[in-house]
Short mmCIF file of C-alpha atoms in Angstrom, two decimals:
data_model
loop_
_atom_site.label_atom_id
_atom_site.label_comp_id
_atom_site.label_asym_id
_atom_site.label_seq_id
_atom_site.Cartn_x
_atom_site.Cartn_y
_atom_site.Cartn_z
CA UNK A 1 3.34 3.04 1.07
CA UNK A 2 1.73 5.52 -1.43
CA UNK A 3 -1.65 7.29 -0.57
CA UNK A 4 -3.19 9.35 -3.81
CA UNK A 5 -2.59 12.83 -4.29
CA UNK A 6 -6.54 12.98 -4.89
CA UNK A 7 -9.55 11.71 -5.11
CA UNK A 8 -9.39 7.69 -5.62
CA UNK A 9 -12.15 7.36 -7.85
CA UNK A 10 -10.80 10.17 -10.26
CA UNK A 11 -7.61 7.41 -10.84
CA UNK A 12 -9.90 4.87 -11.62
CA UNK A 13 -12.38 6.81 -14.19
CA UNK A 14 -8.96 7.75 -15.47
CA UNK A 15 -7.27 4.56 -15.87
CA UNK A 16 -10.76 1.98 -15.75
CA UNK A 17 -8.57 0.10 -12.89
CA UNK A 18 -9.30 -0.69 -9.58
CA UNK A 19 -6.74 1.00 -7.41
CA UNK A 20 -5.21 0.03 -3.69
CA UNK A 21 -3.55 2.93 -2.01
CA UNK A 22 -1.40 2.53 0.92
CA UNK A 23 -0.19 -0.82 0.28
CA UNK A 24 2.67 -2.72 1.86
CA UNK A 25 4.05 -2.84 -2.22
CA UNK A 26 3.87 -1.59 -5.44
CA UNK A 27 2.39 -3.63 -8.48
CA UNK A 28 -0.13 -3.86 -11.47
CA UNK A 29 -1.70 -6.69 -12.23
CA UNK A 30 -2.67 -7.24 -15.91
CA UNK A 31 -4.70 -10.13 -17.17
CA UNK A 32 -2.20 -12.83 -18.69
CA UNK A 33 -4.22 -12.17 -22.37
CA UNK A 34 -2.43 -8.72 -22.06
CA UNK A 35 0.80 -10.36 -22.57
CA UNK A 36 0.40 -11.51 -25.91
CA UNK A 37 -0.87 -8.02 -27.16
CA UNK A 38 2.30 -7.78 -30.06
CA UNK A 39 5.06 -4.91 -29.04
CA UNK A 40 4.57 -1.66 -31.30
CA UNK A 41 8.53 -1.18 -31.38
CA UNK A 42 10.40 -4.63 -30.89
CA UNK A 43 13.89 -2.85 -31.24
CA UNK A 44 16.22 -3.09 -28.47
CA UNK A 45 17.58 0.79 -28.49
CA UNK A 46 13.90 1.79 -28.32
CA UNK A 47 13.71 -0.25 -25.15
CA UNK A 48 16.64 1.34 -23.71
CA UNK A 49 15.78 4.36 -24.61
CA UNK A 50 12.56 4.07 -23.16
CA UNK A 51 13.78 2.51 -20.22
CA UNK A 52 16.27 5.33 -19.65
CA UNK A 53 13.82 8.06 -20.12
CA UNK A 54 11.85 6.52 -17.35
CA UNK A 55 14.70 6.24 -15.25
CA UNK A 56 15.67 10.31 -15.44
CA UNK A 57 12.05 11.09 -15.06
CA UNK A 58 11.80 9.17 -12.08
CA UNK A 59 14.92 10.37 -10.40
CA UNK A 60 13.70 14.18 -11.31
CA UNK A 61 10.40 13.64 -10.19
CA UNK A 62 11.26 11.91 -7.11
CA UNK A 63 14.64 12.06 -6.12
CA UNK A 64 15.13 8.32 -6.46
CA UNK A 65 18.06 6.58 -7.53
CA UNK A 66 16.63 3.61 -8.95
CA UNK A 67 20.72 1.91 -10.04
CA UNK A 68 21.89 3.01 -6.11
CA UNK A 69 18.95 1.40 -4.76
CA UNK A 70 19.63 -1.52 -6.74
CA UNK A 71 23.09 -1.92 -5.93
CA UNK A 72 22.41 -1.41 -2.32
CA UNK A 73 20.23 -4.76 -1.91
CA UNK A 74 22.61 -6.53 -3.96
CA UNK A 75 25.76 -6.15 -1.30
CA UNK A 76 23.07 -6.48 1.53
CA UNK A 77 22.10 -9.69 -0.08
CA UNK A 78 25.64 -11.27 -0.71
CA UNK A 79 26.23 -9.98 2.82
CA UNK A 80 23.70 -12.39 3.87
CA UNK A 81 24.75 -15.06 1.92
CA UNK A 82 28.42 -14.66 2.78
CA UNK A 83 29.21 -14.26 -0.72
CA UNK A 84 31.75 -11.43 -1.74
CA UNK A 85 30.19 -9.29 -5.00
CA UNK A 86 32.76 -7.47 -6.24
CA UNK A 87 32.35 -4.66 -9.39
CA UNK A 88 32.15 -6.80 -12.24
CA UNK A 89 29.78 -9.43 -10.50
CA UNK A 90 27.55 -6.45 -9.99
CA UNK A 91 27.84 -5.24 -13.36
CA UNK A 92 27.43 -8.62 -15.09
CA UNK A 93 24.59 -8.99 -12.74
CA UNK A 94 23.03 -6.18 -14.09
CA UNK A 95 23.77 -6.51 -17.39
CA UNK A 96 26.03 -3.43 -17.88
CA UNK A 97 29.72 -3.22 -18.10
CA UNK A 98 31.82 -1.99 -15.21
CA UNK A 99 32.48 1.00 -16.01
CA UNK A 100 29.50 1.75 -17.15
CA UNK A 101 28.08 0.84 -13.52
CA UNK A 102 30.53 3.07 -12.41
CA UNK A 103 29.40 6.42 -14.14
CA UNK A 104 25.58 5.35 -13.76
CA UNK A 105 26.21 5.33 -9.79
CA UNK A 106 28.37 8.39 -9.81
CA UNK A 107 25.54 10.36 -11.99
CA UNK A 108 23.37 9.64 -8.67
CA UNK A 109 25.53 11.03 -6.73
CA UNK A 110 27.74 8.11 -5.08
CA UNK A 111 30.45 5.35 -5.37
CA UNK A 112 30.52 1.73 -5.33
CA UNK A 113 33.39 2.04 -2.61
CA UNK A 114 30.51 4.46 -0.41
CA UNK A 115 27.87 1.96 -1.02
CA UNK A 116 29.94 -0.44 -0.17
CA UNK A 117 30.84 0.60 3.52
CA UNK A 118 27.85 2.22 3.76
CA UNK A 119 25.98 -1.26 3.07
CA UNK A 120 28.26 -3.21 5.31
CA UNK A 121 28.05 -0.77 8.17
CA UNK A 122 24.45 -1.07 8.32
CA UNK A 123 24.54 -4.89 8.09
CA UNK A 124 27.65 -4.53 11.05
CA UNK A 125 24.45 -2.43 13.38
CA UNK A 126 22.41 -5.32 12.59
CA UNK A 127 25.16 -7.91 13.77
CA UNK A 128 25.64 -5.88 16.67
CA UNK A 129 22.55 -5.15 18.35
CA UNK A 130 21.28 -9.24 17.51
CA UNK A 131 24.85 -11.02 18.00
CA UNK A 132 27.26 -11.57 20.63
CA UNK A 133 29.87 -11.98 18.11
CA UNK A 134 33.25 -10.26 18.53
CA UNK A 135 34.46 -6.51 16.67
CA UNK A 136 36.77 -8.36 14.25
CA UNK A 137 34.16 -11.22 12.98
CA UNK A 138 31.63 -8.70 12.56
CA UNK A 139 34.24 -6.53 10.17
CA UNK A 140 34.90 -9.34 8.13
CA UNK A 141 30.86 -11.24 8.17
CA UNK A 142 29.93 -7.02 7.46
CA UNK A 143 32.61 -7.17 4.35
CA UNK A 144 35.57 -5.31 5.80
CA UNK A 145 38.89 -6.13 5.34
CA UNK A 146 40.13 -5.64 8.90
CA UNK A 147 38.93 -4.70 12.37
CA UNK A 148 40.55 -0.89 11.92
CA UNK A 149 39.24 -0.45 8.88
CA UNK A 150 35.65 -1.53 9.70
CA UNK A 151 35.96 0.43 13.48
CA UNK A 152 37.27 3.46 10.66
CA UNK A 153 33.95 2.83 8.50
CA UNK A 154 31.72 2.81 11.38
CA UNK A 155 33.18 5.67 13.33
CA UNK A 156 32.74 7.79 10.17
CA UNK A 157 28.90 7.04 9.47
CA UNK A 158 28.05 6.54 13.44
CA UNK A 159 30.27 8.80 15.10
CA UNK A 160 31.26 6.14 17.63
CA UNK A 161 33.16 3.36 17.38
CA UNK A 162 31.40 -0.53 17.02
CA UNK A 163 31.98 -1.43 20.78
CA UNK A 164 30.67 1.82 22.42
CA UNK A 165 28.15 1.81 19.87
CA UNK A 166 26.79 -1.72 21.18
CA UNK A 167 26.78 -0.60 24.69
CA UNK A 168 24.81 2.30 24.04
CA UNK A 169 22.03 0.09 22.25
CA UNK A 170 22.15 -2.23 25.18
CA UNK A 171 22.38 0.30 28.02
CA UNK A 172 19.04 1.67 25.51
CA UNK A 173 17.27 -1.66 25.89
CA UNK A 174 18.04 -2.31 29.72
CA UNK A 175 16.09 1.35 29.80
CA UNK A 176 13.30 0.85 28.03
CA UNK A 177 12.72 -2.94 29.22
CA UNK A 178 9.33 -2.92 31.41
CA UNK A 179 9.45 -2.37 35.00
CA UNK A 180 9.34 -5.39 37.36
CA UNK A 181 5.98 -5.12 39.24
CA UNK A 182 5.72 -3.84 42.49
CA UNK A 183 3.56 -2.94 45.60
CA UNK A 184 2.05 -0.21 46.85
CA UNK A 185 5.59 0.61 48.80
CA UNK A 186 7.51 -0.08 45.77
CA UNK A 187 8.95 -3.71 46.86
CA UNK A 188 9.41 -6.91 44.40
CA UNK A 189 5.80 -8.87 44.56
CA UNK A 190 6.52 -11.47 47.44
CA UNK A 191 6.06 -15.21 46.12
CA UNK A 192 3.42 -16.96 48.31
CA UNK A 193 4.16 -20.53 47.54
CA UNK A 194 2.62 -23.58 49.51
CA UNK A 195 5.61 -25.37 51.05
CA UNK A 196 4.86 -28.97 50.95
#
């Protein structure tokens, strides 16, 4: 969620646009006339181009990396789906060549390997703090080729291993579940049912 950097009306006697700060998403909505409004520059390298200069200013003005992000809820979403995306399903996916998807991802600052565990780690807390399942189908449902590698992953980014991790989220919740109610003394409410 965005809120403006000034005064909302200035935006829209700027732009003639009604605008909605501090909403659950981004979009515009343009009337569907707008759409048929003929492209000044039809060429496909001036769309790339264009496209790529948004990209850089966006990742200078913001710090975003708009490819990792990308990437990211791809393997989250094949994790889901129990479907195994591997490099050139990615790339194909987003209509760039391998190694090309390579080089983008290391330019912001990572590696399809790093996203990789680090994707399937986080989908692994999920599993663990909602599931009863066992270390080794968690490794392999969180994309992992093994138990020791995933407990290797996971002990890297968590700095505990899976199971103690687990017992420290549930030892959490037992903590911060609500008090049974009690009387003045501090005993369990007594039940006063009618014996028939």
């Amino acid at each position: 969620m965005h809120g403006p950097t000034g005064d909302p009306a200035d935006y829209e006697a700027a732009f003639g646009l009604k605008f909605v700060f501090n909403a659950r998403q981004n979009k515009i909505v343009i009337p569907a006339k707008a759409l048929s409004i003929p492209l000044i520059a039809r060429s496909r390298a001036s769309h790339l181009l264009m496209k790529a200069t948004l990209e850089q200013q966006a990742v200078a003005a913001h710090g975003l990396k708009p490819l990792t992000q990308e990437v990211r809820r791809m393997l989250h979403a094949a994790l889901v789906q129990k479907q195994v995306l591997d490099a050139d399903g990615l790339a194909r996916a987003l209509a760039m060549s391998p190694r090309t998807l390579s080089r983008r991802i290391k330019s912001e600052g990572s590696t399809l390997p790093q996203l990789r565990s680090e994707v399937g780690v986080e989908y692994a807390e999920m599993l663990l703090l909602q599931t009863e399942k066992p270390i080794a189908q968690i490794a392999l449902s969180a994309g992992f080729a093994d138990a020791a590698a995933f407990t290797r992953a996971f002990k890297r980014t968590t700095g505990q291993t899976p199971s103690l991790w687990r017992l420290g989220r549930q030892a959490t919740e037992i903590r911060s579940a609500p008090a049974l109610p009690t009387d003045v003394q501090g005993n369990p409410p007594i039940n006063h049912r009618s014996e028939k």
